[in-house]
Structures are given as C-alpha cells and as structure tokens.
CSV table of C-alpha atoms and ligand atoms in Angstrom, one decimal:
chain,number,residue,atom,x,y,z
A,127,MET,CA,26.9,-10.9,24.2
A,128,LYS,CA,28.4,-8.9,26.9
A,129,ILE,CA,30.9,-11.5,28.0
A,130,SER,CA,34.0,-9.5,27.1
A,131,GLN,CA,32.6,-6.4,29.0
A,132,ALA,CA,31.9,-8.4,32.1
A,133,CYS,CA,35.4,-9.9,31.9
A,134,ALA,CA,37.0,-6.5,31.5
A,135,LYS,CA,35.2,-5.2,34.5
A,136,VAL,CA,36.9,-7.8,36.8
A,137,GLY,CA,40.2,-8.3,34.8
A,138,ARG,CA,39.4,-11.8,33.5
A,139,ASP,CA,40.5,-13.3,30.3
A,140,PRO,CA,37.5,-14.3,28.1
A,141,ASN,CA,39.5,-17.3,27.0
A,142,ASP,CA,39.1,-18.7,30.5
A,143,ILE,CA,35.3,-19.0,30.0
A,144,THR,CA,33.5,-21.7,28.0
A,145,ILE,CA,30.1,-21.0,26.7
A,146,ILE,CA,27.7,-23.9,26.6
A,147,GLY,CA,24.9,-23.4,24.1
A,148,VAL,CA,21.8,-24.9,25.8
A,149,THR,CA,19.8,-26.4,23.0
A,150,LYS,CA,16.9,-27.8,25.1
A,151,TYR,CA,14.3,-25.4,23.6
A,152,VAL,CA,15.3,-26.0,20.0
A,153,ASP,CA,15.3,-28.9,17.5
A,154,SER,CA,18.3,-30.6,16.0
A,155,ASN,CA,18.5,-28.3,13.0
A,156,ARG,CA,18.8,-25.3,15.2
A,157,ALA,CA,21.4,-27.1,17.2
A,158,LYS,CA,23.3,-27.8,14.0
A,159,GLN,CA,23.2,-24.1,13.0
A,160,ALA,CA,24.6,-23.2,16.4
A,161,VAL,CA,27.6,-25.6,15.8
A,162,ASP,CA,28.0,-24.1,12.3
A,163,ALA,CA,28.0,-20.7,13.9
A,164,GLY,CA,31.0,-21.7,16.1
A,165,ILE,CA,29.3,-23.0,19.3
A,166,HIS,CA,31.0,-26.3,19.9
A,167,HIS,CA,29.8,-26.9,23.5
A,168,LEU,CA,26.2,-28.0,23.7
A,169,GLY,CA,24.1,-28.6,26.7
A,170,GLU,CA,20.9,-30.7,27.2
A,171,ASN,CA,18.8,-31.2,30.3
A,172,ARG,CA,16.9,-34.3,29.2
A,173,VAL,CA,18.0,-37.7,28.3
A,174,GLU,CA,15.9,-37.8,25.2
A,175,GLY,CA,17.1,-34.4,24.1
A,176,LEU,CA,20.6,-35.4,24.4
A,177,THR,CA,20.4,-38.8,22.7
A,178,ASP,CA,18.3,-37.3,19.8
A,179,LYS,CA,20.7,-34.5,19.1
A,180,TYR,CA,23.8,-36.7,19.7
A,181,GLN,CA,22.5,-38.9,16.8
A,182,ALA,CA,21.5,-36.0,14.6
A,183,LEU,CA,24.7,-34.2,15.0
A,184,ASN,CA,26.9,-37.3,14.6
A,185,GLY,CA,30.1,-36.3,12.9
A,186,LEU,CA,30.1,-32.7,14.0
A,187,GLU,CA,32.7,-31.4,16.4
A,188,VAL,CA,30.6,-31.1,19.6
A,189,VAL,CA,31.5,-31.3,23.3
A,190,TRP,CA,28.4,-32.6,25.0
A,191,HIS,CA,27.2,-31.4,28.4
A,192,PHE,CA,24.4,-32.9,30.4
A,193,ILE,CA,22.9,-30.2,32.7
A,194,GLY,CA,19.6,-31.6,33.9
A,195,SER,CA,18.8,-33.8,36.8
A,196,LEU,CA,19.6,-37.4,35.9
A,197,GLN,CA,17.6,-40.4,37.0
A,198,SER,CA,19.9,-43.2,38.0
A,199,LYS,CA,18.2,-45.8,35.7
A,200,LYS,CA,18.8,-43.5,32.7
A,201,THR,CA,22.5,-43.0,33.4
A,202,LYS,CA,23.5,-45.8,31.0
A,203,HIS,CA,21.9,-43.9,28.1
A,204,VAL,CA,24.0,-40.7,28.5
A,205,ILE,CA,27.2,-41.7,30.2
A,206,ASP,CA,28.9,-42.9,27.0
A,207,LYS,CA,27.9,-39.7,25.2
A,208,VAL,CA,28.5,-36.8,27.5
A,209,ASP,CA,31.9,-35.1,28.0
A,210,MET,CA,30.8,-33.4,31.2
A,211,LEU,CA,27.9,-34.0,33.6
A,212,HIS,CA,26.8,-30.9,35.5
A,213,SER,CA,24.3,-32.5,37.8
A,214,LEU,CA,26.0,-34.9,40.2
A,215,ASP,CA,23.8,-34.4,43.2
A,216,ARG,CA,23.7,-37.7,45.2
A,217,MET,CA,25.6,-40.8,46.1
A,218,SER,CA,23.3,-43.2,44.3
A,219,LEU,CA,24.0,-41.4,41.0
A,220,ALA,CA,27.7,-41.5,41.6
A,221,LYS,CA,27.5,-45.2,42.2
A,222,GLU,CA,25.6,-45.7,39.0
A,223,ILE,CA,28.0,-43.6,36.9
A,224,ASN,CA,31.0,-45.5,38.4
A,225,LYS,CA,29.3,-48.8,37.5
A,226,ARG,CA,28.4,-47.8,33.9
A,227,ALA,CA,31.4,-45.7,32.8
A,228,GLU,CA,34.3,-47.1,30.9
A,229,ARG,CA,36.5,-44.1,31.5
A,230,PRO,CA,36.7,-41.3,34.1
A,231,VAL,CA,33.7,-39.0,33.8
A,232,ALA,CA,34.2,-35.3,34.3
A,233,CYS,CA,31.5,-34.3,36.8
A,234,PHE,CA,30.3,-31.1,38.5
A,235,VAL,CA,28.8,-31.4,41.9
A,236,GLN,CA,25.5,-29.6,41.7
A,237,VAL,CA,25.1,-27.4,44.8
A,238,ASN,CA,21.9,-25.9,46.1
A,239,ALA,CA,23.8,-22.7,47.0
A,240,SER,CA,20.6,-20.6,47.4
A,241,GLY,CA,19.0,-23.1,49.8
A,242,GLU,CA,15.7,-23.0,48.0
A,243,ALA,CA,13.5,-26.0,48.8
A,244,SER,CA,12.6,-26.4,45.1
A,245,LYS,CA,16.2,-26.7,43.9
A,246,HIS,CA,18.2,-29.8,43.2
A,247,GLY,CA,21.7,-30.1,44.5
A,248,ILE,CA,23.7,-30.9,47.6
A,249,LYS,CA,23.4,-28.5,50.5
A,250,ASP,CA,26.4,-26.3,50.8
A,251,SER,CA,27.2,-27.6,54.3
A,252,GLU,CA,27.4,-31.1,52.9
A,253,VAL,CA,29.5,-30.5,49.8
A,254,ILE,CA,32.9,-31.3,51.4
A,255,SER,CA,31.8,-34.5,52.9
A,256,PHE,CA,30.1,-35.6,49.8
A,257,ILE,CA,33.2,-35.0,47.7
A,258,LYS,CA,35.4,-36.8,50.1
A,259,GLN,CA,33.1,-39.8,49.9
A,260,LEU,CA,33.3,-39.8,46.1
A,261,GLN,CA,37.0,-40.5,46.3
A,262,GLU,CA,36.3,-44.2,46.4
A,263,PHE,CA,35.0,-44.1,42.8
A,264,GLU,CA,37.5,-44.9,40.2
A,265,TYR,CA,35.6,-43.3,37.3
A,266,ILE,CA,34.3,-40.0,38.9
A,267,ARG,CA,36.3,-36.8,38.5
A,268,ILE,CA,35.1,-33.7,40.2
A,269,VAL,CA,36.1,-31.0,37.8
A,270,GLY,CA,34.1,-28.3,39.5
A,271,LEU,CA,30.9,-27.1,41.1
A,272,MET,CA,27.6,-26.1,39.5
A,273,THR,CA,24.7,-24.1,40.7
A,274,MET,CA,21.6,-22.2,39.6
A,275,ALA,CA,20.8,-18.8,41.1
A,276,PRO,CA,17.2,-18.1,42.3
A,277,LEU,CA,14.8,-16.5,39.8
A,278,THR,CA,14.8,-12.9,41.2
A,279,GLU,CA,15.4,-9.4,40.2
A,280,ASP,CA,17.5,-8.9,43.3
A,281,THR,CA,21.0,-9.1,41.9
A,282,SER,CA,22.6,-9.1,45.4
A,283,ILE,CA,20.9,-12.5,46.0
A,284,ILE,CA,22.2,-13.8,42.7
A,285,ARG,CA,25.6,-12.6,43.4
A,286,SER,CA,25.8,-14.1,46.9
A,287,THR,CA,24.7,-17.4,45.5
A,288,PHE,CA,27.5,-17.4,42.9
A,289,ARG,CA,30.0,-16.2,45.5
A,290,LYS,CA,29.2,-19.0,47.8
A,291,LEU,CA,30.0,-21.5,45.0
A,292,GLY,CA,33.4,-19.9,44.5
A,293,GLU,CA,34.1,-20.1,48.2
A,294,LEU,CA,33.2,-23.8,48.2
A,295,ARG,CA,35.4,-24.4,45.3
A,296,LYS,CA,38.3,-22.9,47.3
A,297,GLN,CA,37.6,-25.2,50.2
A,298,VAL,CA,37.5,-28.3,47.9
A,299,GLN,CA,40.7,-27.3,46.2
A,300,LYS,CA,42.5,-27.0,49.6
A,301,LEU,CA,41.8,-30.7,50.2
A,302,LYS,CA,44.0,-31.6,47.2
A,303,LEU,CA,42.0,-34.7,46.5
A,304,GLU,CA,43.4,-36.7,43.6
A,305,LYS,CA,40.0,-37.2,42.0
A,306,ALA,CA,38.6,-33.7,42.7
A,307,PRO,CA,40.8,-31.0,41.2
A,308,CYS,CA,37.6,-28.8,41.2
A,309,THR,CA,39.0,-26.0,39.1
A,310,GLU,CA,35.7,-25.0,37.4
A,311,LEU,CA,32.5,-23.2,38.2
A,312,SER,CA,29.5,-23.9,36.1
A,313,MET,CA,27.1,-21.0,36.7
A,314,GLY,CA,25.3,-18.2,34.8
A,315,MET,CA,22.4,-18.5,32.4
A,316,SER,CA,20.8,-16.0,30.0
A,317,ASN,CA,19.6,-13.7,32.8
A,318,ASP,CA,22.5,-13.7,35.1
A,319,TYR,CA,25.7,-14.7,33.2
A,320,GLN,CA,27.3,-11.3,33.7
A,321,ILE,CA,27.2,-11.6,37.4
A,322,ALA,CA,28.4,-15.2,37.2
A,323,ILE,CA,31.4,-14.0,35.2
A,324,GLU,CA,32.2,-11.4,37.8
A,325,GLU,CA,32.0,-14.1,40.4
A,326,GLY,CA,34.4,-16.4,38.6
A,327,ALA,CA,32.3,-18.7,36.4
A,328,THR,CA,34.3,-20.8,33.9
A,329,TYR,CA,31.4,-22.5,32.2
A,330,LEU,CA,28.3,-20.5,31.3
A,331,ARG,CA,25.1,-22.4,30.4
A,332,ILE,CA,23.2,-20.1,28.0
A,333,GLY,CA,20.0,-21.1,26.2
A,334,SER,CA,17.3,-18.7,25.3
A,335,SER,CA,19.5,-15.6,24.7
A,336,LEU,CA,22.0,-17.5,22.5
A,337,VAL,CA,20.5,-20.4,20.6
A,338,GLY,CA,16.9,-19.2,21.0
A,339,SER,CA,13.7,-20.7,22.3
A,340,ASN,CA,12.1,-21.7,19.0
A,341,GLU,CA,9.0,-19.6,19.8
B,603,PLP,C1,17.7,-24.3,30.6
B,603,PLP,C2,18.9,-24.3,31.5
B,603,PLP,C3,19.9,-23.3,31.2
B,603,PLP,C4,19.7,-22.2,30.2
B,603,PLP,O1,18.7,-21.3,30.6
B,603,PLP,P1,18.5,-19.9,29.8
B,603,PLP,O2,17.8,-19.1,30.8
B,603,PLP,O3,17.6,-20.3,28.6
B,603,PLP,O4,19.8,-19.4,29.4
B,603,PLP,C5,21.0,-23.4,32.0
B,603,PLP,N1,21.2,-24.3,33.0
B,603,PLP,C6,20.2,-25.3,33.2
B,603,PLP,C7,20.5,-26.3,34.3
B,603,PLP,C8,19.1,-25.3,32.5
B,603,PLP,O5,18.1,-26.2,32.7
C-alpha cells in the first residue's frame, strides 16, 4: 500500500488514518484471514453480509463498519452490531436509528459531494441543515462525513469531490454542536485512496486491492 507515501507527500501522520478492510466481495474465511493479518476494522455494505460475518467472526477483535445504504426496516438487524455507520443519508433513517439504539451510535453523514444523480447521500447544500436537525436525537453522534468519488480517470474531479467534503467538515465543526463533533472524513477506495489521503481522509474504505475480490 502506498499510504505512507501519500501521507509523506502532504505531511500527515499515517497513524491518523484508519484502514477499513471492505469484505463485501469475500467470504467469512477470507475476512478471518484479514483479521489475522492485522486488519481490525472491517466494512460491509449489505445487512446479510454484516450479520453473517459478525456471527462467523464472533470472538475476534473487530471494529465493524456499515458502509452501504441502509433500509430503515433493516436498521434493527445492524444497529446493535456496528461500531460506525457510514451511510446516514436521510431523516427517516436517523429516526429509526434513534428508536432502535440503546447507546449513542457513531454515524457519518453520507454526502453526494459529486452531485451525480445516481449517488446516494445528502446534497452538499443541505448538509448543514440536516445535521442541525439531527441534534434532537439522543442516540445519534455525527463523527464525520462520508462520500464516494465519481468513477472517472480524471483525478481533478476526484480531488475536488474530496476537497468539498473537507470544506463541509470545517463548516460543521464551526457550529460546535454537542452531538456533531464531525472530526472524521470517510473517503477513498481502492482506486482513489491516495488522493483521499492528500485531501484529509481519516477513514479509508478499501476492498478489492486489500482483502481481494474472491475472483
Ligand atoms: C465496495 C465499497 C468500497 C470498497 O471498494 P473497492 O473499490 O473494492 O476498494 C468502499 N466504499 C463503499 C461504500 C463500497 O460499497
């Protein structure tokens, strides 16, 4: 991995970056191997994938991340298992989390920073008002923002998407909201994590180039 190189380029400490091994393409045995190899943060984007692996890896030291879009009715199946939810993208989901959770849940607000019609996430212009509204929920903690860059070879588009997320984080932090410290940026996947590091990512979500795609 070129994480330390990307950090060096912009004077960042690699210890400030958490790598999430995205295990959605692989089975539980491969996920176990990843943990044995020292990857203790695992990410899944489907409810079944998370619950299956959560069971199979019972007893191992894993921090669980849910990174996919979550249907409100399935919230109850994941909310007691995940340590961080990266895909809070609507009020109805926040309500459901708040209802089901028995402790504060660390959430990232998913932002459609690229503005693509196909992408999930809150519009960048609506992020601030969304987060302000979330303050009524006792069990929601906004630890940061999450985004996915467009699939493109044009690195300037990728970079400006990530940069926008960093600017939004600054705006949220300025509000000094008790339930939204918003210190983290979840961005960067196999193809673009170096740019994400340069733009301030603190959580990388890496699947195919780290834990493989089982093909
Ligand atoms: C699959 C997935 C990833 C990892 O993608 P790779 O390109 O395999 O690294 C990261 N984030 C989300 C939301 C994903 O669904």
